[in-house]
Amino acid sequence: MKIRDPAFVAQLGLPSTGRIWTDLDRAELYEHAIRNREAMTVTSGSLLALTGRHTGRSPRDRFFVARRESAQQLWRHPGNALLSQGQFESIKERVLTFCADHDLYAQNLAAGVPPHRIGVRVITELAWHSLFARNLLSPWPQAKLGQTGGVTVLVMPSVAADPIRDGTNSETFVLIDIDQRLILIGGTRYAGEIKKAVFTLLNYLMPATGVLPMHCAANQGEDGKVALFFGLSGTGKTTLSAAPGRALIGDDEHGWSDDGIFNFEGGCYAKTVGISAQTQPEIFTASNRFGTVLENVAIDPQTGEPDFVDQHLTENARAAYPLEFLPSTIASRSGGHPSQILFLSADTFGVLPPVARLSSAQIEYFFLAGYTAKISATELGVNQPEATFSPCFAAPFLPLPPRLYAAMLQERVLRHDAEVWMLNTGWIGGGPGIGNRIPLVQTRAIVDAILNGKLRDVPTHPDPVFELAVPVAVPNIAAETLNQRAAWKDRAPEFDRQAAPHRAMFDDHHARLDRG
């Protein structure tokens, strides 16, 4: 039902009355987005939107408001820049002035599940942003602006900052006022800013309620046992958590409370580059139906169908759809305490073993590392591995010091006797061009063995670099695959030369983390 709610703008303190469309459903938002020429439908039924020059997040444009209590608690990290209260209020006034003179779209939504649910009202300039928010969070008509614990998000791409006057780094801004529980986004159409700004604020609010916020996927087996998958982009978090015989709780953002695991979100924001009905059938099907928002996906000019291979717009093409579009999910979006936790790293140096069980001390070490590695072209025709460290596998979204989250994880792991494993989904026998990436079928076999308890009593041998406990045998996996040094074969001395600087990278990262 279409609702015009002129009284709503008064709640925001706007200088004049305006018009807002509240809690429109998917069909109505399609109608508005198409009529406003914001987006178009494709032959599969999805709604396609292009975001222009911003096809990903703008981390240098995110700021917290420098209010005394909250600012003192912030992690002193380059990504957690501060903006003065005066500068924030100036931008806020311009955002509200824009709101007063334009049609807006509001969704009353929620993050989390009872009793850990927080109301989130998302007010947008664009109808397709409203659909995106509705897909990613959970509709909750009972949510009221200004309720205890509620969050408000204003997304106005047409409003630009003035870096000289406002103290921002560009015309784009993502501003988080923790005390007012208010988020302002402008100068960008990239919808992922909405999702991650809300997650960042939850990462501040949830620990105070006894909930550990986590950037991870979660699934549940037929036996009811829950597994968590932590990993940065490209490590296989989404792929490995979508496993046959297991139901998905969520693919990206979760909380761990005294009751167990629960999903913050009600949907998925999946990368679509390279997906097909054969390789990732569930994501492919969900991306090709009415109600899904496709963001920066190329279109076949002959058929009008989404072309998930074409990357000329961006490698970060996405599909946003509700969890209900997937065939095997947990309706409650929650589960018990995890029995298995997996840290995924795609090591392009070929040093980390394919699998290892972590001791208590190693859990903290690798969680605070949040490691993966990619290939970067430093010279024409020369590809070099490049290490990435992201504490808690979530550095861009951590407002509080990483050791706080690590301590919360460690305490829960010990209390609930969870097993924690490190998986290398990257290379063995050397880096790219020398060794080979571990085949997905073998990684899946390792994951299955972990989740089925087949590695619990298997003897281990110490990894020569980190002294990790590496299983001597895994069903359906060749023994030499489990031993990185052996996989390098006659080049083992080269492995030894690579090992020392590789360990040094980790130790240097932790030293920098300790220095703040």
C-alpha positions as a Python dict, from the first residue, in 0.01 Angstrom:
ca = {
    (1, 'M'): (0, 0, 0),
    (2, 'K'): (130, 344, -90),
    (3, 'I'): (147, 574, 209),
    (4, 'R'): (215, 944, 209),
    (5, 'D'): (322, 1054, 554),
    (6, 'P'): (380, 1431, 570),
    (7, 'A'): (392, 1414, 951),
    (8, 'F'): (704, 1200, 929),
    (9, 'V'): (926, 1488, 820),
    (10, 'A'): (837, 1679, 1133),
    (11, 'Q'): (986, 1393, 1339),
    (12, 'L'): (1317, 1455, 1164),
    (13, 'G'): (1317, 1822, 1254),
    (14, 'L'): (1297, 1937, 894),
    (15, 'P'): (1262, 2311, 832),
    (16, 'S'): (946, 2250, 626),
    (17, 'T'): (707, 1971, 548),
    (18, 'G'): (768, 1728, 267),
    (19, 'R'): (646, 1395, 133),
    (20, 'I'): (766, 1045, 209),
    (21, 'W'): (672, 702, 82),
    (22, 'T'): (684, 464, 377),
    (23, 'D'): (732, 86, 377),
    (24, 'L'): (655, 37, 7),
    (25, 'D'): (674, -326, -100),
    (26, 'R'): (898, -462, -376),
    (27, 'A'): (651, -411, -659),
    (28, 'E'): (584, -51, -558),
    (29, 'L'): (955, 25, -526),
    (30, 'Y'): (1013, -123, -875),
    (31, 'E'): (744, 112, -1007),
    (32, 'H'): (899, 417, -845),
    (33, 'A'): (1257, 330, -942),
    (34, 'I'): (1162, 278, -1306),
    (35, 'R'): (937, 584, -1321),
    (36, 'N'): (1214, 796, -1168),
    (37, 'R'): (1463, 651, -1419),
    (38, 'E'): (1688, 532, -1138),
    (39, 'A'): (1697, 171, -1254),
    (40, 'M'): (1564, -74, -1512),
    (41, 'T'): (1432, -426, -1516),
    (42, 'V'): (1622, -700, -1698),
    (43, 'T'): (1479, -1005, -1870),
    (44, 'S'): (1529, -1223, -1561),
    (45, 'G'): (1302, -992, -1362),
    (46, 'S'): (1570, -834, -1144),
    (47, 'L'): (1605, -459, -1098),
    (48, 'L'): (1936, -325, -1234),
    (49, 'A'): (2096, -7, -1100),
    (50, 'L'): (2425, 155, -1199),
    (51, 'T'): (2614, 359, -942),
    (52, 'G'): (2843, 564, -1165),
    (53, 'R'): (3196, 636, -1050),
    (54, 'H'): (3147, 478, -708),
    (55, 'T'): (3136, 100, -759),
    (56, 'G'): (3267, 17, -411),
    (57, 'R'): (3299, 162, -65),
    (58, 'S'): (3491, 486, -6),
    (59, 'P'): (3682, 407, 315),
    (60, 'R'): (3863, 743, 323),
    (61, 'D'): (3526, 920, 330),
    (62, 'R'): (3391, 760, 648),
    (63, 'F'): (3401, 961, 971),
    (64, 'F'): (3282, 926, 1329),
    (65, 'V'): (3148, 1232, 1507),
    (66, 'A'): (3394, 1350, 1772),
    (67, 'R'): (3173, 1338, 2079),
    (68, 'R'): (3369, 1300, 2401),
    (69, 'E'): (3252, 963, 2541),
    (70, 'S'): (3226, 763, 2219),
    (71, 'A'): (3539, 916, 2063),
    (72, 'Q'): (3749, 815, 2362),
    (73, 'Q'): (3652, 451, 2310),
    (74, 'L'): (3728, 441, 1937),
    (75, 'W'): (4009, 228, 1801),
    (76, 'R'): (4285, 463, 1688),
    (77, 'H'): (4299, 338, 1332),
    (78, 'P'): (4342, 531, 1004),
    (79, 'G'): (3995, 417, 895),
    (80, 'N'): (3834, 564, 1207),
    (81, 'A'): (3872, 934, 1132),
    (82, 'L'): (3689, 1196, 1335),
    (83, 'L'): (3473, 1488, 1226),
    (84, 'S'): (3390, 1773, 1464),
    (85, 'Q'): (3037, 1811, 1598),
    (86, 'G'): (3005, 2145, 1423),
    (87, 'Q'): (3109, 2003, 1086),
    (88, 'F'): (2868, 1712, 1129),
    (89, 'E'): (2576, 1940, 1221),
    (90, 'S'): (2648, 2158, 917),
    (91, 'I'): (2629, 1861, 680),
    (92, 'K'): (2325, 1725, 864),
    (93, 'E'): (2144, 2058, 817),
    (94, 'R'): (2207, 2043, 442),
    (95, 'V'): (2086, 1683, 427),
    (96, 'L'): (1765, 1772, 611),
    (97, 'T'): (1709, 2078, 393),
    (98, 'F'): (1738, 1855, 87),
    (99, 'C'): (1492, 1609, 244),
    (100, 'A'): (1236, 1884, 297),
    (101, 'D'): (1209, 1960, -73),
    (102, 'H'): (1219, 1610, -223),
    (103, 'D'): (1019, 1291, -224),
    (104, 'L'): (1177, 1035, 7),
    (105, 'Y'): (1150, 660, 68),
    (106, 'A'): (1150, 517, 419),
    (107, 'Q'): (1171, 159, 537),
    (108, 'N'): (1110, 56, 897),
    (109, 'L'): (1351, -231, 940),
    (110, 'A'): (1545, -425, 1201),
    (111, 'A'): (1889, -576, 1244),
    (112, 'G'): (1921, -898, 1442),
    (113, 'V'): (1654, -1120, 1594),
    (114, 'P'): (1465, -1106, 1927),
    (115, 'P'): (1579, -1043, 2195),
    (116, 'H'): (1878, -883, 2020),
    (117, 'R'): (1687, -682, 1762),
    (118, 'I'): (1761, -316, 1690),
    (119, 'G'): (1525, -100, 1487),
    (120, 'V'): (1679, 60, 1179),
    (121, 'R'): (1488, 325, 984),
    (122, 'V'): (1646, 383, 643),
    (123, 'I'): (1539, 700, 458),
    (124, 'T'): (1661, 730, 102),
    (125, 'E'): (1649, 967, -192),
    (126, 'L'): (1632, 676, -438),
    (127, 'A'): (1363, 409, -452),
    (128, 'W'): (1610, 133, -544),
    (129, 'H'): (1817, 212, -233),
    (130, 'S'): (1498, 160, -33),
    (131, 'L'): (1453, -182, -196),
    (132, 'F'): (1818, -265, -129),
    (133, 'A'): (1775, -185, 242),
    (134, 'R'): (1450, -384, 258),
    (135, 'N'): (1626, -687, 104),
    (136, 'L'): (1932, -670, 330),
    (137, 'L'): (1761, -605, 663),
    (138, 'S'): (1424, -727, 793),
    (139, 'P'): (1095, -536, 758),
    (140, 'W'): (966, -437, 1103),
    (141, 'P'): (666, -202, 1079),
    (142, 'Q'): (651, -170, 1459),
    (143, 'A'): (988, 11, 1464),
    (144, 'K'): (955, 375, 1564),
    (145, 'L'): (1195, 658, 1498),
    (146, 'G'): (1364, 755, 1820),
    (147, 'Q'): (1284, 430, 1998),
    (148, 'T'): (1536, 309, 2252),
    (149, 'G'): (1820, 147, 2065),
    (150, 'G'): (1690, 254, 1724),
    (151, 'V'): (1918, 363, 1439),
    (152, 'T'): (1835, 611, 1161),
    (153, 'V'): (2012, 617, 824),
    (154, 'L'): (1972, 905, 578),
    (155, 'V'): (2102, 830, 227),
    (156, 'M'): (2104, 1131, -8),
    (157, 'P'): (2345, 1082, -302),
    (158, 'S'): (2263, 1427, -444),
    (159, 'V'): (2400, 1602, -135),
    (160, 'A'): (2775, 1663, -164),
    (161, 'A'): (3022, 1768, 101),
    (162, 'D'): (3262, 2059, 61),
    (163, 'P'): (3603, 1927, 173),
    (164, 'I'): (3737, 2273, 257),
    (165, 'R'): (3438, 2378, 464),
    (166, 'D'): (3338, 2036, 602),
    (167, 'G'): (3673, 1876, 675),
    (168, 'T'): (3599, 1575, 456),
    (169, 'N'): (3836, 1421, 204),
    (170, 'S'): (3601, 1453, -92),
    (171, 'E'): (3242, 1531, -182),
    (172, 'T'): (3146, 1183, -61),
    (173, 'F'): (3065, 1128, 306),
    (174, 'V'): (2963, 842, 534),
    (175, 'L'): (2916, 994, 879),
    (176, 'I'): (2839, 793, 1192),
    (177, 'D'): (2715, 969, 1504),
    (178, 'I'): (2726, 698, 1769),
    (179, 'D'): (2555, 903, 2038),
    (180, 'Q'): (2263, 1008, 1816),
    (181, 'R'): (2261, 665, 1648),
    (182, 'L'): (2243, 850, 1321),
    (183, 'I'): (2417, 775, 991),
    (184, 'L'): (2441, 1025, 704),
    (185, 'I'): (2548, 911, 357),
    (186, 'G'): (2591, 1140, 58),
    (187, 'G'): (2783, 1190, -265),
    (188, 'T'): (2769, 820, -361),
    (189, 'R'): (2510, 583, -504),
    (190, 'Y'): (2696, 267, -403),
    (191, 'A'): (2441, 83, -186),
    (192, 'G'): (2703, -119, 2),
    (193, 'E'): (2776, 192, 208),
    (194, 'I'): (2434, 148, 374),
    (195, 'K'): (2500, -212, 471),
    (196, 'K'): (2849, -157, 608),
    (197, 'A'): (2771, 167, 792),
    (198, 'V'): (2494, -9, 983),
    (199, 'F'): (2728, -303, 1054),
    (200, 'T'): (2993, -62, 1184),
    (201, 'L'): (2748, 96, 1425),
    (202, 'L'): (2632, -248, 1541),
    (203, 'N'): (2996, -335, 1608),
    (204, 'Y'): (2996, -51, 1860),
    (205, 'L'): (2654, -115, 2015),
    (206, 'M'): (2644, -494, 2042),
    (207, 'P'): (2941, -562, 2276),
    (208, 'A'): (2779, -346, 2544),
    (209, 'T'): (2482, -588, 2538),
    (210, 'G'): (2703, -895, 2573),
    (211, 'V'): (2691, -984, 2203),
    (212, 'L'): (3006, -1045, 1997),
    (213, 'P'): (2955, -898, 1647),
    (214, 'M'): (3131, -1098, 1377),
    (215, 'H'): (3210, -1058, 1008),
    (216, 'C'): (3153, -1422, 913),
    (217, 'A'): (2922, -1671, 746),
    (218, 'A'): (2732, -1932, 947),
    (219, 'N'): (2559, -2257, 860),
    (220, 'Q'): (2402, -2552, 1039),
    (221, 'G'): (2419, -2924, 972),
    (222, 'E'): (2139, -3176, 989),
    (223, 'D'): (2266, -3263, 1337),
    (224, 'G'): (2198, -2906, 1449),
    (225, 'K'): (2567, -2821, 1490),
    (226, 'V'): (2669, -2471, 1380),
    (227, 'A'): (2988, -2371, 1198),
    (228, 'L'): (3133, -2021, 1144),
    (229, 'F'): (3342, -1915, 845),
    (230, 'F'): (3565, -1608, 883),
    (231, 'G'): (3751, -1481, 579),
    (232, 'L'): (3827, -1178, 367),
    (233, 'S'): (3716, -1137, 6),
    (234, 'G'): (3836, -1416, -222),
    (235, 'T'): (3899, -1674, 50),
    (236, 'G'): (3583, -1879, -12),
    (237, 'K'): (3367, -1771, 283),
    (238, 'T'): (3041, -1754, 86),
    (239, 'T'): (3118, -2054, -135),
    (240, 'L'): (3218, -2289, 147),
    (241, 'S'): (2933, -2189, 377),
    (242, 'A'): (2681, -2275, 103),
    (243, 'A'): (2734, -2649, 131),
    (244, 'P'): (2506, -2943, 43),
    (245, 'G'): (2341, -3092, 348),
    (246, 'R'): (2381, -2776, 554),
    (247, 'A'): (2139, -2487, 595),
    (248, 'L'): (2261, -2128, 574),
    (249, 'I'): (2207, -1899, 872),
    (250, 'G'): (2373, -1609, 695),
    (251, 'D'): (2667, -1526, 471),
    (252, 'D'): (2824, -1212, 623),
    (253, 'E'): (2724, -1056, 958),
    (254, 'H'): (2639, -1235, 1281),
    (255, 'G'): (2621, -1194, 1656),
    (256, 'W'): (2719, -1447, 1922),
    (257, 'S'): (2512, -1408, 2238),
    (258, 'D'): (2457, -1625, 2544),
    (259, 'D'): (2179, -1791, 2343),
    (260, 'G'): (2392, -1877, 2040),
    (261, 'I'): (2445, -1741, 1690),
    (262, 'F'): (2211, -1506, 1504),
    (263, 'N'): (2221, -1318, 1174),
    (264, 'F'): (2217, -939, 1182),
    (265, 'E'): (2073, -932, 831),
    (266, 'G'): (1774, -1065, 645),
    (267, 'G'): (1942, -1093, 308),
    (268, 'C'): (2259, -1143, 107),
    (269, 'Y'): (2479, -902, -89),
    (270, 'A'): (2659, -1147, -312),
    (271, 'K'): (2935, -1086, -564),
    (272, 'T'): (2814, -1196, -904),
    (273, 'V'): (3124, -1191, -1126),
    (274, 'G'): (3164, -1534, -1283),
    (275, 'I'): (2856, -1697, -1129),
    (276, 'S'): (2658, -1939, -1341),
    (277, 'A'): (2387, -2201, -1303),
    (278, 'Q'): (2664, -2462, -1295),
    (279, 'T'): (2920, -2304, -1061),
    (280, 'Q'): (2699, -2135, -799),
    (281, 'P'): (2340, -2237, -879),
    (282, 'E'): (2178, -2099, -561),
    (283, 'I'): (2331, -1751, -594),
    (284, 'F'): (2268, -1751, -970),
    (285, 'T'): (1900, -1836, -926),
    (286, 'A'): (1851, -1580, -649),
    (287, 'S'): (2019, -1313, -864),
    (288, 'N'): (1781, -1377, -1153),
    (289, 'R'): (1436, -1317, -1013),
    (290, 'F'): (1190, -1043, -936),
    (291, 'G'): (1275, -854, -618),
    (292, 'T'): (1653, -880, -647),
    (293, 'V'): (1861, -566, -692),
    (294, 'L'): (2151, -606, -934),
    (295, 'E'): (2420, -345, -881),
    (296, 'N'): (2662, -264, -1166),
    (297, 'V'): (2601, -592, -1348),
    (298, 'A'): (2663, -580, -1723),
    (299, 'I'): (2381, -668, -1963),
    (300, 'D'): (2405, -873, -2282),
    (301, 'P'): (2307, -621, -2554),
    (302, 'Q'): (2149, -893, -2768),
    (303, 'T'): (1934, -1072, -2509),
    (304, 'G'): (1898, -817, -2230),
    (305, 'E'): (2006, -1082, -1981),
    (306, 'P'): (2258, -1019, -1701),
    (307, 'D'): (2612, -1097, -1813),
    (308, 'F'): (2798, -1212, -1504),
    (309, 'V'): (3123, -1264, -1694),
    (310, 'D'): (3155, -911, -1831),
    (311, 'Q'): (3353, -699, -1582),
    (312, 'H'): (3379, -375, -1777),
    (313, 'L'): (3169, -188, -1520),
    (314, 'T'): (3345, -331, -1214),
    (315, 'E'): (3478, -652, -1064),
    (316, 'N'): (3255, -571, -767),
    (317, 'A'): (2919, -636, -935),
    (318, 'R'): (2663, -745, -676),
    (319, 'A'): (2317, -888, -619),
    (320, 'A'): (2109, -798, -313),
    (321, 'Y'): (1828, -1039, -228),
    (322, 'P'): (1646, -1163, 83),
    (323, 'L'): (1752, -1492, 242),
    (324, 'E'): (1416, -1639, 150),
    (325, 'F'): (1531, -1643, -213),
    (326, 'L'): (1775, -1923, -126),
    (327, 'P'): (1646, -2281, -106),
    (328, 'S'): (1820, -2396, 214),
    (329, 'T'): (1821, -2142, 497),
    (330, 'I'): (1726, -2129, 864),
    (331, 'A'): (1400, -1935, 889),
    (332, 'S'): (1478, -1807, 1239),
    (333, 'R'): (1817, -1677, 1117),
    (334, 'S'): (1968, -1817, 1436),
    (335, 'G'): (2135, -2129, 1572),
    (336, 'G'): (2311, -2275, 1873),
    (337, 'H'): (2666, -2212, 1987),
    (338, 'P'): (2916, -2307, 1713),
    (339, 'S'): (3108, -2630, 1750),
    (340, 'Q'): (3349, -2550, 1464),
    (341, 'I'): (3506, -2218, 1363),
    (342, 'L'): (3711, -2181, 1046),
    (343, 'F'): (3955, -1899, 966),
    (344, 'L'): (3999, -1886, 587),
    (345, 'S'): (4311, -1744, 420),
    (346, 'A'): (4401, -1759, 50),
    (347, 'D'): (4779, -1762, 88),
    (348, 'T'): (4938, -1681, -248),
    (349, 'F'): (5286, -1728, -100),
    (350, 'G'): (5231, -2103, -66),
    (351, 'V'): (5348, -2114, 297),
    (352, 'L'): (5043, -2176, 516),
    (353, 'P'): (4934, -2542, 538),
    (354, 'P'): (4596, -2633, 386),
    (355, 'V'): (4453, -2707, 730),
    (356, 'A'): (4563, -2682, 1092),
    (357, 'R'): (4397, -2692, 1430),
    (358, 'L'): (4467, -2383, 1639),
    (359, 'S'): (4568, -2374, 2003),
    (360, 'S'): (4422, -2116, 2240),
    (361, 'A'): (4713, -1876, 2182),
    (362, 'Q'): (4703, -1930, 1805),
    (363, 'I'): (4332, -1847, 1793),
    (364, 'E'): (4401, -1493, 1910),
    (365, 'Y'): (4712, -1464, 1690),
    (366, 'F'): (4536, -1559, 1366),
    (367, 'F'): (4209, -1381, 1451),
    (368, 'L'): (4396, -1056, 1509),
    (369, 'A'): (4591, -1119, 1189),
    (370, 'G'): (4284, -1161, 968),
    (371, 'Y'): (4524, -1263, 693),
    (372, 'T'): (4492, -1332, 325),
    (373, 'A'): (4709, -1255, 23),
    (374, 'K'): (4639, -1149, -332),
    (375, 'I'): (4828, -1116, -656),
    (376, 'S'): (4929, -763, -751),
    (377, 'A'): (5099, -666, -1075),
    (378, 'T'): (5392, -445, -972),
    (379, 'E'): (5553, -449, -1315),
    (380, 'L'): (5428, -536, -1658),
    (381, 'G'): (5400, -916, -1673),
    (382, 'V'): (5521, -965, -1315),
    (383, 'N'): (5272, -1079, -1055),
    (384, 'Q'): (5377, -1054, -691),
    (385, 'P'): (5192, -1184, -384),
    (386, 'E'): (5068, -907, -160),
    (387, 'A'): (4972, -973, 201),
    (388, 'T'): (4658, -824, 355),
    (389, 'F'): (4597, -810, 729),
    (390, 'S'): (4256, -713, 864),
    (391, 'P'): (4216, -769, 1241),
    (392, 'C'): (3916, -985, 1326),
    (393, 'F'): (3868, -1021, 948),
    (394, 'A'): (3682, -689, 974),
    (395, 'A'): (3921, -396, 1028),
    (396, 'P'): (3724, -141, 818),
    (397, 'F'): (3414, -199, 1034),
    (398, 'L'): (3566, -205, 1385),
    (399, 'P'): (3498, 109, 1589),
    (400, 'L'): (3645, -49, 1905),
    (401, 'P'): (3996, -194, 1959),
    (402, 'P'): (4037, -538, 1795),
    (403, 'R'): (4159, -700, 2115),
    (404, 'L'): (3817, -640, 2270),
    (405, 'Y'): (3650, -853, 2001),
    (406, 'A'): (3932, -1111, 2016),
    (407, 'A'): (3890, -1148, 2393),
    (408, 'M'): (3514, -1195, 2351),
    (409, 'L'): (3572, -1463, 2087),
    (410, 'Q'): (3833, -1642, 2298),
    (411, 'E'): (3604, -1647, 2601),
    (412, 'R'): (3316, -1797, 2402),
    (413, 'V'): (3536, -2055, 2233),
    (414, 'L'): (3658, -2180, 2572),
    (415, 'R'): (3317, -2168, 2735),
    (416, 'H'): (3147, -2366, 2459),
    (417, 'D'): (3441, -2594, 2371),
    (418, 'A'): (3448, -2493, 2004),
    (419, 'E'): (3723, -2619, 1776),
    (420, 'V'): (3903, -2353, 1572),
    (421, 'W'): (4080, -2430, 1245),
    (422, 'M'): (4293, -2236, 1000),
    (423, 'L'): (4232, -2321, 633),
    (424, 'N'): (4453, -2209, 347),
    (425, 'T'): (4233, -2193, 37),
    (426, 'G'): (4524, -2053, -165),
    (427, 'W'): (4839, -2211, -308),
    (428, 'I'): (5055, -2514, -230),
    (429, 'G'): (5396, -2603, -371),
    (430, 'G'): (5478, -2237, -437),
    (431, 'G'): (5295, -1925, -540),
    (432, 'P'): (5113, -1859, -870),
    (433, 'G'): (5315, -1966, -1173),
    (434, 'I'): (5509, -2218, -963),
    (435, 'G'): (5266, -2402, -739),
    (436, 'N'): (4893, -2462, -776),
    (437, 'R'): (4584, -2333, -604),
    (438, 'I'): (4428, -2594, -383),
    (439, 'P'): (4132, -2732, -581),
    (440, 'L'): (3793, -2636, -441),
    (441, 'V'): (3692, -3003, -428),
    (442, 'Q'): (3984, -3072, -193),
    (443, 'T'): (3907, -2772, 26),
    (444, 'R'): (3546, -2890, 48),
    (445, 'A'): (3669, -3237, 149),
    (446, 'I'): (3877, -3081, 429),
    (447, 'V'): (3580, -2872, 546),
    (448, 'D'): (3353, -3179, 541),
    (449, 'A'): (3605, -3374, 748),
    (450, 'I'): (3619, -3093, 1006),
    (451, 'L'): (3243, -3050, 1030),
    (452, 'N'): (3183, -3424, 1050),
    (453, 'G'): (3431, -3464, 1334),
    (454, 'K'): (3667, -3685, 1134),
    (455, 'L'): (3977, -3484, 1227),
    (456, 'R'): (3911, -3459, 1599),
    (457, 'D'): (4135, -3755, 1697),
    (458, 'V'): (4372, -3756, 1399),
    (459, 'P'): (4742, -3723, 1498),
    (460, 'T'): (4915, -3402, 1395),
    (461, 'H'): (5264, -3286, 1308),
    (462, 'P'): (5398, -2934, 1371),
    (463, 'D'): (5402, -2686, 1086),
    (464, 'P'): (5764, -2560, 1050),
    (465, 'V'): (5668, -2191, 1027),
    (466, 'F'): (5400, -2130, 1289),
    (467, 'E'): (5414, -2461, 1481),
    (468, 'L'): (5053, -2525, 1384),
    (469, 'A'): (4901, -2868, 1449),
    (470, 'V'): (4862, -3011, 1096),
    (471, 'P'): (4664, -3338, 1062),
    (472, 'V'): (4876, -3619, 921),
    (473, 'A'): (4578, -3750, 724),
    (474, 'V'): (4247, -3620, 588),
    (475, 'P'): (4000, -3848, 407),
    (476, 'N'): (4034, -3820, 26),
    (477, 'I'): (4335, -3586, 49),
    (478, 'A'): (4688, -3690, -54),
    (479, 'A'): (4936, -3679, 236),
    (480, 'E'): (5181, -3453, 48),
    (481, 'T'): (4905, -3197, 1),
    (482, 'L'): (4886, -3151, 378),
    (483, 'N'): (5256, -3072, 410),
    (484, 'Q'): (5351, -2746, 241),
    (485, 'R'): (5726, -2808, 257),
    (486, 'A'): (5686, -3151, 101),
    (487, 'A'): (5459, -3003, -167),
    (488, 'W'): (5747, -2780, -278),
    (489, 'K'): (5936, -3109, -350),
    (490, 'D'): (6288, -3045, -479),
    (491, 'R'): (6241, -2673, -411),
    (492, 'A'): (6213, -2724, -33),
    (493, 'P'): (6517, -2499, 39),
    (494, 'E'): (6330, -2221, -142),
    (495, 'F'): (6034, -2284, 88),
    (496, 'D'): (6265, -2242, 386),
    (497, 'R'): (6389, -1909, 250),
    (498, 'Q'): (6029, -1795, 199),
    (499, 'A'): (5914, -1912, 543),
    (500, 'A'): (6116, -1671, 759),
    (501, 'P'): (6000, -1345, 595),
    (502, 'H'): (5647, -1484, 582),
    (503, 'R'): (5640, -1535, 959),
    (504, 'A'): (5803, -1194, 1000),
    (505, 'M'): (5510, -1030, 815),
    (506, 'F'): (5270, -1167, 1076),
    (507, 'D'): (5489, -1064, 1369),
    (508, 'D'): (5535, -715, 1224),
    (509, 'H'): (5159, -680, 1188),
    (510, 'H'): (5104, -776, 1552),
    (511, 'A'): (5377, -536, 1664),
    (512, 'R'): (5204, -250, 1479),
    (513, 'L'): (4873, -354, 1633),
    (514, 'D'): (5026, -343, 1981),
    (515, 'R'): (5160, 7, 1914),
    (516, 'G'): (4809, 119, 1826),
}
